[in-house]
CSV table of C-alpha atoms and ligand atoms in Angstrom, one decimal:
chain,number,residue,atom,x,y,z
A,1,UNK,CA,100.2,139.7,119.5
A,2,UNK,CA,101.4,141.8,116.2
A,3,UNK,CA,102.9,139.7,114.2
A,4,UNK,CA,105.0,141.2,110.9
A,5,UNK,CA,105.5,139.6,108.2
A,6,UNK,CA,108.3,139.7,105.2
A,7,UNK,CA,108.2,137.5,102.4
A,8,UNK,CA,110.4,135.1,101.3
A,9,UNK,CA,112.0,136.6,98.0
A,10,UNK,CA,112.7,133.4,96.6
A,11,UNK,CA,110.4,130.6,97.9
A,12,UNK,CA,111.5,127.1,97.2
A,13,UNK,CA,110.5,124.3,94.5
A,14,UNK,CA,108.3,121.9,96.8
A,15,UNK,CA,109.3,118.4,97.2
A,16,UNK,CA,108.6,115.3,95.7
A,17,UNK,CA,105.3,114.8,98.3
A,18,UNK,CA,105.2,110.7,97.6
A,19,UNK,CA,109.3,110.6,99.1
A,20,UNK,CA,109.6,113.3,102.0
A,21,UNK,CA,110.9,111.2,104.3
A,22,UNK,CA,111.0,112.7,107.8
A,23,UNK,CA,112.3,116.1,108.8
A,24,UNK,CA,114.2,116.8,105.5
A,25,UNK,CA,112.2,119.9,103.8
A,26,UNK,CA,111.3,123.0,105.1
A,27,UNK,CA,109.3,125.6,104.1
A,28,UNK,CA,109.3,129.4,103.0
A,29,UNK,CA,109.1,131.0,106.1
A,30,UNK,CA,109.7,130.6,110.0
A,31,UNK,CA,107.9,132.5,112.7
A,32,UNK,CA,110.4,134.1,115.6
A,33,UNK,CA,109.7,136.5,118.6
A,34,UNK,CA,112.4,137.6,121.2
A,35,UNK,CA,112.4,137.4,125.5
A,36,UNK,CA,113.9,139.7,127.3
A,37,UNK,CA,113.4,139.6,131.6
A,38,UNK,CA,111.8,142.4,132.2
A,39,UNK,CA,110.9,143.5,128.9
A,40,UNK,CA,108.8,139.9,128.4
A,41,UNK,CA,108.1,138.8,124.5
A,42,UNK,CA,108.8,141.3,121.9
A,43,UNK,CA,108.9,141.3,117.9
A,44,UNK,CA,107.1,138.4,116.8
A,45,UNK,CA,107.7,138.0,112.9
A,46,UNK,CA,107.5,136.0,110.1
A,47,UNK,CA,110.3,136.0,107.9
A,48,UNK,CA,112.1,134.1,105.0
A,49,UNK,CA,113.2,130.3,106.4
A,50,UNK,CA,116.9,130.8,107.0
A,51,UNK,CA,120.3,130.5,109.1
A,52,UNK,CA,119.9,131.9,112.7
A,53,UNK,CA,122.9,133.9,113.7
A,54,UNK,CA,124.8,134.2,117.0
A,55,UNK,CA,127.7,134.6,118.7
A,56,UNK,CA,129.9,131.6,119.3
A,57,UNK,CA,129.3,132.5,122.6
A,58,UNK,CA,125.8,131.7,122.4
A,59,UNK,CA,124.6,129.5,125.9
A,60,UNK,CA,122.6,127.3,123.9
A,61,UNK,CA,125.9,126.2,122.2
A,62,UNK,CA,127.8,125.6,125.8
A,63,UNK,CA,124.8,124.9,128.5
A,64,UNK,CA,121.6,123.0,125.8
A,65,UNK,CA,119.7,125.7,127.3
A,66,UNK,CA,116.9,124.4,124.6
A,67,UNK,CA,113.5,122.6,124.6
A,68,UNK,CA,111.0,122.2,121.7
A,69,UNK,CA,108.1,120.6,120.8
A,70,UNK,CA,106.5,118.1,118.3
A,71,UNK,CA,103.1,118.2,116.2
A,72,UNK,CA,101.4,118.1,112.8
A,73,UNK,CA,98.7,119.9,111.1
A,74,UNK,CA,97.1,118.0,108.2
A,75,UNK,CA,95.1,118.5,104.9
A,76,UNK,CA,91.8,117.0,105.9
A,77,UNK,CA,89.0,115.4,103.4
A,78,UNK,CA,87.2,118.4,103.4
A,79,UNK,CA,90.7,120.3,102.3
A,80,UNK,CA,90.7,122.7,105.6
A,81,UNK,CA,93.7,121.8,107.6
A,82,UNK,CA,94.0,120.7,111.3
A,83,UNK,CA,95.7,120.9,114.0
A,84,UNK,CA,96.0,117.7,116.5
A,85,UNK,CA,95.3,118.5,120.5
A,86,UNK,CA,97.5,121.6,119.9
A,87,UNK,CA,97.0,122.9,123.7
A,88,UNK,CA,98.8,119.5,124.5
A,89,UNK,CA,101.7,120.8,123.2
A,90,UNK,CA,101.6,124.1,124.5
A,91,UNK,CA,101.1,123.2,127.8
A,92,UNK,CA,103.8,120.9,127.8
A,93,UNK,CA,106.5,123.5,126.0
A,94,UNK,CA,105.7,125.7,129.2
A,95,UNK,CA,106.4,122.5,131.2
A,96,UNK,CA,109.6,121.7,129.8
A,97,UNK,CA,110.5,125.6,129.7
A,98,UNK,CA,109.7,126.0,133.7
A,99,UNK,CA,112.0,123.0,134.3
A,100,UNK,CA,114.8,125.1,132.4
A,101,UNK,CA,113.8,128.4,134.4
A,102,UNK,CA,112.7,129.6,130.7
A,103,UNK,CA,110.1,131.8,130.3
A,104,UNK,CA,106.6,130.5,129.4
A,105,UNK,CA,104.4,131.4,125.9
A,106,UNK,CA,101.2,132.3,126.1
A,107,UNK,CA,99.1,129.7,124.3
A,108,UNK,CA,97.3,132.1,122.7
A,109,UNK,CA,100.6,133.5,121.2
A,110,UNK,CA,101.9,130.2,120.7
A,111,UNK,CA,98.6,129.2,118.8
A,112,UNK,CA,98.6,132.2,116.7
A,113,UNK,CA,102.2,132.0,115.8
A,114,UNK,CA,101.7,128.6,114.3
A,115,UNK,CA,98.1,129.0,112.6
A,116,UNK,CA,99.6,132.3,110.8
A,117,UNK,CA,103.1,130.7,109.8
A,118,UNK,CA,101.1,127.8,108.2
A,119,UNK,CA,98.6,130.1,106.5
A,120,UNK,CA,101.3,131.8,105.1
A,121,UNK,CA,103.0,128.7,103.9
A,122,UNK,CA,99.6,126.6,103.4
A,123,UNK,CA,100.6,125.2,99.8
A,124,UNK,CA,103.5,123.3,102.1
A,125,UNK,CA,101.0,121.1,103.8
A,126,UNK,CA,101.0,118.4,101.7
A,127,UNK,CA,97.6,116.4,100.6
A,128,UNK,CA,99.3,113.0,99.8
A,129,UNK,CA,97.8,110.1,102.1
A,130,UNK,CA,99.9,109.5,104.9
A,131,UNK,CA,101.8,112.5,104.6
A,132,UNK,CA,101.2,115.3,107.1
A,133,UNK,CA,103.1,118.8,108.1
A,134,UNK,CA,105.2,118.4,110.9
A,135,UNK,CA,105.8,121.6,113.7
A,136,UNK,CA,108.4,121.9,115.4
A,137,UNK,CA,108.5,125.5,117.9
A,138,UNK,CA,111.7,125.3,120.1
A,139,UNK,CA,113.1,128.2,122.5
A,140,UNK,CA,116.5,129.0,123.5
A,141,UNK,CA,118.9,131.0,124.6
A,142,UNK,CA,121.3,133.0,122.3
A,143,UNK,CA,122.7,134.8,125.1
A,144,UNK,CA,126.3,135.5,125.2
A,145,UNK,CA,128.0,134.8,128.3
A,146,UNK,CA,130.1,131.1,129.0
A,147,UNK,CA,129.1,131.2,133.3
A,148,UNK,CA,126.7,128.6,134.0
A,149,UNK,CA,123.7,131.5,135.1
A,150,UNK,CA,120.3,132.3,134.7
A,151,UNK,CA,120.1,133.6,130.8
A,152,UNK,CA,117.6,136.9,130.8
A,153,UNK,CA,117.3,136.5,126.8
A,154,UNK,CA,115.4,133.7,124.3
A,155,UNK,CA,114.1,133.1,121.0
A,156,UNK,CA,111.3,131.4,120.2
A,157,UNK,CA,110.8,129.9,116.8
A,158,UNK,CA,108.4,127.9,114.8
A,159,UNK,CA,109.8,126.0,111.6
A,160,UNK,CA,107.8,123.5,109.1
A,161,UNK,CA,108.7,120.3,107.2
A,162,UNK,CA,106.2,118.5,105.5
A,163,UNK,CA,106.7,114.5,106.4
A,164,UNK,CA,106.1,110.9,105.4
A,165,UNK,CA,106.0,108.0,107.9
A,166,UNK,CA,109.1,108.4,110.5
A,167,UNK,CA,110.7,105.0,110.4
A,168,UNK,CA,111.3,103.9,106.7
A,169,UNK,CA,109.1,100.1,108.3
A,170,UNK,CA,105.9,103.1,107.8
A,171,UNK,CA,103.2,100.6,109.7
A,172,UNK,CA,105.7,97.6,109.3
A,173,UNK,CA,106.8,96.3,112.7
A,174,UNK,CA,109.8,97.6,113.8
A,175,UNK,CA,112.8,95.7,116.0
A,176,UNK,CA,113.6,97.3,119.6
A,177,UNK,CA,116.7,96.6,121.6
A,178,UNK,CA,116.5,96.8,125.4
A,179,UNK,CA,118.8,99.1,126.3
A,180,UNK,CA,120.2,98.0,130.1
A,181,UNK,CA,123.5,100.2,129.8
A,182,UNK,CA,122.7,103.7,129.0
A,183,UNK,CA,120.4,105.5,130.7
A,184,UNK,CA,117.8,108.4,129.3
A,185,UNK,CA,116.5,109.9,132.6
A,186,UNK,CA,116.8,109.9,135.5
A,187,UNK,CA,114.3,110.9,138.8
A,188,UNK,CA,114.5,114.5,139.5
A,189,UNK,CA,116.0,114.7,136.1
A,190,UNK,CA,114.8,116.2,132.6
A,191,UNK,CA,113.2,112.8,131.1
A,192,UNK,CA,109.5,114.5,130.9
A,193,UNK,CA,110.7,117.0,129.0
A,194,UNK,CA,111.4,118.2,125.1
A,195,UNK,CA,114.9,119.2,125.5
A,196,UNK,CA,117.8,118.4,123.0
A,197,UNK,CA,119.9,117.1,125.2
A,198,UNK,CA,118.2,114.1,126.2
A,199,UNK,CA,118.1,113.3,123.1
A,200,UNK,CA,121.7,113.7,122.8
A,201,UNK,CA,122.0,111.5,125.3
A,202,UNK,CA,120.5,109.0,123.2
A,203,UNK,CA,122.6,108.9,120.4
A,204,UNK,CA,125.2,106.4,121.2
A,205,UNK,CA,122.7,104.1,122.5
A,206,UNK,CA,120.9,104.7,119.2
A,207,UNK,CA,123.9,103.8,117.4
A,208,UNK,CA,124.3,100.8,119.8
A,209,UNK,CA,120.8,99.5,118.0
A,210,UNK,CA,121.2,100.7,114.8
A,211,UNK,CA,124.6,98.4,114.3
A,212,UNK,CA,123.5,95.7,116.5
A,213,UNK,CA,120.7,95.8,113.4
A,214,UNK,CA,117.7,97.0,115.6
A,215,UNK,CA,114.9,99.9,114.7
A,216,UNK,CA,115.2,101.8,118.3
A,217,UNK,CA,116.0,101.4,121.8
A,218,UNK,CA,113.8,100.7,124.8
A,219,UNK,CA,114.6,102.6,127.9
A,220,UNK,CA,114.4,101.6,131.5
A,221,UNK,CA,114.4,103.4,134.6
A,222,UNK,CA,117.8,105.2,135.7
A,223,UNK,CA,117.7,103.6,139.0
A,224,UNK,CA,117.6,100.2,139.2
A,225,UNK,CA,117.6,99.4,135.0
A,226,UNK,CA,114.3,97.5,135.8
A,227,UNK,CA,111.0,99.3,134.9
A,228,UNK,CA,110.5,100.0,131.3
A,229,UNK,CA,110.0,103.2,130.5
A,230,UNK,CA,109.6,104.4,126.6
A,231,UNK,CA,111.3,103.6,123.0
A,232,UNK,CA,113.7,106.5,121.3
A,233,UNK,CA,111.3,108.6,119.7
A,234,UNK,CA,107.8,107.2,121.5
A,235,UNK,CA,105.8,105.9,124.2
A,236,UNK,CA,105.3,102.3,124.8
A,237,UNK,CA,102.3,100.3,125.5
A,238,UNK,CA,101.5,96.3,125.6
A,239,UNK,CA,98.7,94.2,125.4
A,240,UNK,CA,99.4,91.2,127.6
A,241,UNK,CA,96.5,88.4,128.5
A,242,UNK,CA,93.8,90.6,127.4
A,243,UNK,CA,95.0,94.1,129.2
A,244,UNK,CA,96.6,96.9,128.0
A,245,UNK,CA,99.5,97.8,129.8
A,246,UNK,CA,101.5,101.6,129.5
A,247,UNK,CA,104.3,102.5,131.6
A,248,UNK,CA,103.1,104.8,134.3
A,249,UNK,CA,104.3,108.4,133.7
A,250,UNK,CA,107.0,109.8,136.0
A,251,UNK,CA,109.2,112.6,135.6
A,252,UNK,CA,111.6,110.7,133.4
A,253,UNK,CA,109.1,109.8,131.0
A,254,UNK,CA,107.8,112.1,128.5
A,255,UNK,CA,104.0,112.2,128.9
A,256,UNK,CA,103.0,112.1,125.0
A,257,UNK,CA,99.9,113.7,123.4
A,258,UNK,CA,99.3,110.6,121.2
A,259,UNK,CA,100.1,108.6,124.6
A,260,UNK,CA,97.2,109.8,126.2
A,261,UNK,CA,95.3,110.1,122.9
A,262,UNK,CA,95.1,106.0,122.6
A,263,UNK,CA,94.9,105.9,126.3
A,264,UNK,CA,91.9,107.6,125.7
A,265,UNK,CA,90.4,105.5,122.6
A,266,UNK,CA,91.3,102.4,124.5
A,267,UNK,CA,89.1,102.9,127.5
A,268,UNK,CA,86.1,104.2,125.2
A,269,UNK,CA,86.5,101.0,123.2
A,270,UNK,CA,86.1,99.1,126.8
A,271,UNK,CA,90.0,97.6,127.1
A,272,UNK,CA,90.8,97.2,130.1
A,273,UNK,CA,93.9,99.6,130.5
A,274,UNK,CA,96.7,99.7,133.6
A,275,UNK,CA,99.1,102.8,133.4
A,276,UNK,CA,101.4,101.1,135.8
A,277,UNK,CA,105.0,99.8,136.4
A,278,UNK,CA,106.3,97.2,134.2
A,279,UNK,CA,109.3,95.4,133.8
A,280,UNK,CA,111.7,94.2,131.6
A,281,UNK,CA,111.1,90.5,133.7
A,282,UNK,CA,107.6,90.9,132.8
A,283,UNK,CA,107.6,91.7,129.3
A,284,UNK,CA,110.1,88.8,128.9
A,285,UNK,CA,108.1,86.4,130.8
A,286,UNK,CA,104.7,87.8,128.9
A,287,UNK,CA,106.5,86.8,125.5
A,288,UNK,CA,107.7,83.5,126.3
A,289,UNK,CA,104.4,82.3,127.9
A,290,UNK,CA,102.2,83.7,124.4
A,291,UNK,CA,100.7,86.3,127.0
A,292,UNK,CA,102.4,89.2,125.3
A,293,UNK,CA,99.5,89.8,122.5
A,294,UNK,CA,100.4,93.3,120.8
A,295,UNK,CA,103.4,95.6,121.5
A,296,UNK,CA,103.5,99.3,119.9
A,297,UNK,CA,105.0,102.5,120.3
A,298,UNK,CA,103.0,105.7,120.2
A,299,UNK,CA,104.5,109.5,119.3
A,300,UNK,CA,103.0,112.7,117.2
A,301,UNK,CA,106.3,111.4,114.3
A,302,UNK,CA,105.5,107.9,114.7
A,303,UNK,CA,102.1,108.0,115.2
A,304,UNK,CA,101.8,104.2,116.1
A,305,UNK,CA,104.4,101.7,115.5
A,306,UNK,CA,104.0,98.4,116.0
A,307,UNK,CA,106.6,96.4,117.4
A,308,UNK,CA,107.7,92.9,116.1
A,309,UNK,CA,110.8,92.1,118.0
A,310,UNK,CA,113.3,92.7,121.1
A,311,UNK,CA,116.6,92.0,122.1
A,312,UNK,CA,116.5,91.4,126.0
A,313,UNK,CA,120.0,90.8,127.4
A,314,UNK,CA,120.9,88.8,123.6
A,315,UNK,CA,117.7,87.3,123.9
A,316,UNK,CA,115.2,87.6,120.8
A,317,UNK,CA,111.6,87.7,121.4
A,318,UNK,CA,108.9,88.0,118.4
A,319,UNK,CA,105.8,89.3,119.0
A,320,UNK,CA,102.9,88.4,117.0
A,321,UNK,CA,105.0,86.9,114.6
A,322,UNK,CA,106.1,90.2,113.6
A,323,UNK,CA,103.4,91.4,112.1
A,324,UNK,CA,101.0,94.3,113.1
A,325,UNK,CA,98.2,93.4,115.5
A,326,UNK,CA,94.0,94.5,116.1
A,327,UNK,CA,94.6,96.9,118.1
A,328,UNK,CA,97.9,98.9,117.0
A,329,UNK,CA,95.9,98.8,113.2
A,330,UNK,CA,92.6,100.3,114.7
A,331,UNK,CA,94.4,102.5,117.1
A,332,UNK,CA,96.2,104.0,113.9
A,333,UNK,CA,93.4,104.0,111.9
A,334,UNK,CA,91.3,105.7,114.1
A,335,UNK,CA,93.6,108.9,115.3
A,336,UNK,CA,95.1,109.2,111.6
A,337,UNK,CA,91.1,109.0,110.4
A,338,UNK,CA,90.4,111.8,113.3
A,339,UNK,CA,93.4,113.8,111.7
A,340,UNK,CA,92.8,113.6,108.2
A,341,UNK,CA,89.4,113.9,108.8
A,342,UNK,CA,87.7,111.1,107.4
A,343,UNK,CA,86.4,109.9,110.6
A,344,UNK,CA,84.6,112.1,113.2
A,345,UNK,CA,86.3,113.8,115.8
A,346,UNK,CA,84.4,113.0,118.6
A,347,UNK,CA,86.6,113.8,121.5
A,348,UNK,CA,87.0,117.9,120.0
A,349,UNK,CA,90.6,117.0,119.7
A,350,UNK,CA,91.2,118.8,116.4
A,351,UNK,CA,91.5,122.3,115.6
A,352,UNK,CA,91.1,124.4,112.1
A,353,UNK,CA,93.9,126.8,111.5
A,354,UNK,CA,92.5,130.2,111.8
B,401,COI,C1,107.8,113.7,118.0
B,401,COI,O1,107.2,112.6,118.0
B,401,COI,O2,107.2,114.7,117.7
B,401,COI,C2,109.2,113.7,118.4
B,401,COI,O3,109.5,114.7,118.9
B,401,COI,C3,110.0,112.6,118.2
B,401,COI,C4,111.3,112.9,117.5
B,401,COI,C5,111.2,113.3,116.1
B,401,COI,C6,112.2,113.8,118.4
């Protein structure tokens, strides 16, 4: 893939790095390429970070013909920077694209795009501890037409924002309400996939939490509002008498990269681990007996969160007291040590930028 490249004119003064926050900066530049059926992708470029024009027509703006994707590089010890199981995310972008009929990248392309936009903007990555450069590609369609149809043109772009901790609790335990009114996904639905609009469906239940005074919600299954199924922004997973318990993946649940990444440190470590159904009767019933040892969530912004408390139907139920436990701290230790480099990697799950 040729990729050309004009300079932003005027870059920007960087940040303050201890207070970024999440999602709030971006950097110089953005990378871009154009789909067109039959003529495939065309024009990748890197150009100054900016407004995107298109007509109000535009069937992103009408149809949320959109999906995107989530991941960080980081400024490691020895002051290379990383990607995380980047081939995690590509595979799933082309997973969430198919489900749209959108056409897939290349994860070559898609790997290049992002290892050249971040050389370019490299001094962005920011070096401060717990800080890391979030990626966010997304494609969609700037088509103009207002019929529901097929769209025969996308964009593809990658944008930058270097990042802090996601929720302001950082490795504080945060509070979760049970959400049994609103629904995220549904079977057959788009709930293992990046696209905006589930998250916009999430909003109002969001906002539900928020003024109810609670972190996040905790989604269950479309169907019978039974099974749990994951937390606003992350996976879920318990430790309950000794086992660790994850929600089984389905397609309404978004199968996460640092999901499977703590799946996979958890086994090696010799927990005993159930991806399985669980629900809401269980987790309440594991908290009242004392059975429910650790909660945590588990997602490329939050990395690991643990959890300290849940509204169930008006009913509050601490966990640990609400304060962090064993195996949320060594789980976080452990894949931000891999990521930052100060503990070897030794499942290969990092990659230099090239
Ligand atoms: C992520 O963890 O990367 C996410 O996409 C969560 C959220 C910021 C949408």
């Amino acid at each position: 893939m040729d990729i050309s490249v004009t300079k932003n004119p005027a870059p920007k003064a960087k940040p303050d790095w201890k207070n970024l926050g999440f999602g709030e900066y971006f950097t110089d530049h953005m990378f871009m390429m154009d789909y067109a059926t039959g003529k495939g992708w065309h024009d990748a470029r890197i150009i100054p970070y900016g407004p995107l024009t298109m007509e109000p027509s535009a069937m992103v703006l009408h149809y949320a013909v959109e999906v995107f994707e989530g991941m960080k590089a980081y400024t490691c010890a020895d002051g290379k920077i990383r990607l995380f199981r980047p081939l995690e995310n590509a595979a799933r972008l082309n997973r969430s694209a198919a489900r749209f009929c959108m056409p897939p990248i290349p994860t070559e392309d898609f790997l290049t795009a992002i290892c050249r936009l971040i050389r370019l903007d490299q001094d962005w990555v920011p070096k401060e501890e717990g800080t890391s450069l979030y990626i966010r590609p997304f494609m969609y369609s700037d088509q103009s037409n207002v019929g529901v149809r097929l769209p025969d043109l996308f964009k593809f772009v990658v944008i930058l924002s270097p990042v802090g901790a996601y929720y302001k609790e950082g490795l504080n335990p945060v509070s979760i309400y049970v959400e049994d009114e609103y629904v995220r996904a549904a079977r057959g639905g788009t709930g293992f996939t990046k696209c905006g609009g589930n998250y916009a469906a999430s909003l109002i239940a969001q906002k539900k939490a928020k003024d109810l005074g609670y972190t996040q919600v905790l989604w269950l299954d479309g169907a019978e509002r039974k099974y749990i199924e994951e937390v606003g922004t992350m996976n879920v997973m318990f430790k309950i008498g000794g086992e660790i318990v994850a929600p089984e993946l389905g397609d309404s649940v978004l199968p996460g990269v640092t999901r499977n990444s703590a799946l996979i440190l958890l086994k090696s470590w010799g927990y005993k681990v159930a991806e399985r159904k669980i629900s809401v009767d269980e987790l309440r019933d594991a908290a009242e007996s004392g059975r429910l040892e650790e909660a945590f969530g588990t997602g490329t912004a939050a990395v690991i969160s643990p959890i300290g408390l849940f509204n169930i139907q008006g009913k509050k139920l601490r966990v640990r007291d609400g304060k962090i436990g064993p195996v949320a701290q060594k789980l976080y230790d452990t894949i931000t040590g891999i990521q930052w480099g100060t503990l070897p990697d030794t499942f290969g799950w990092t990659q230099e930028i090239n």
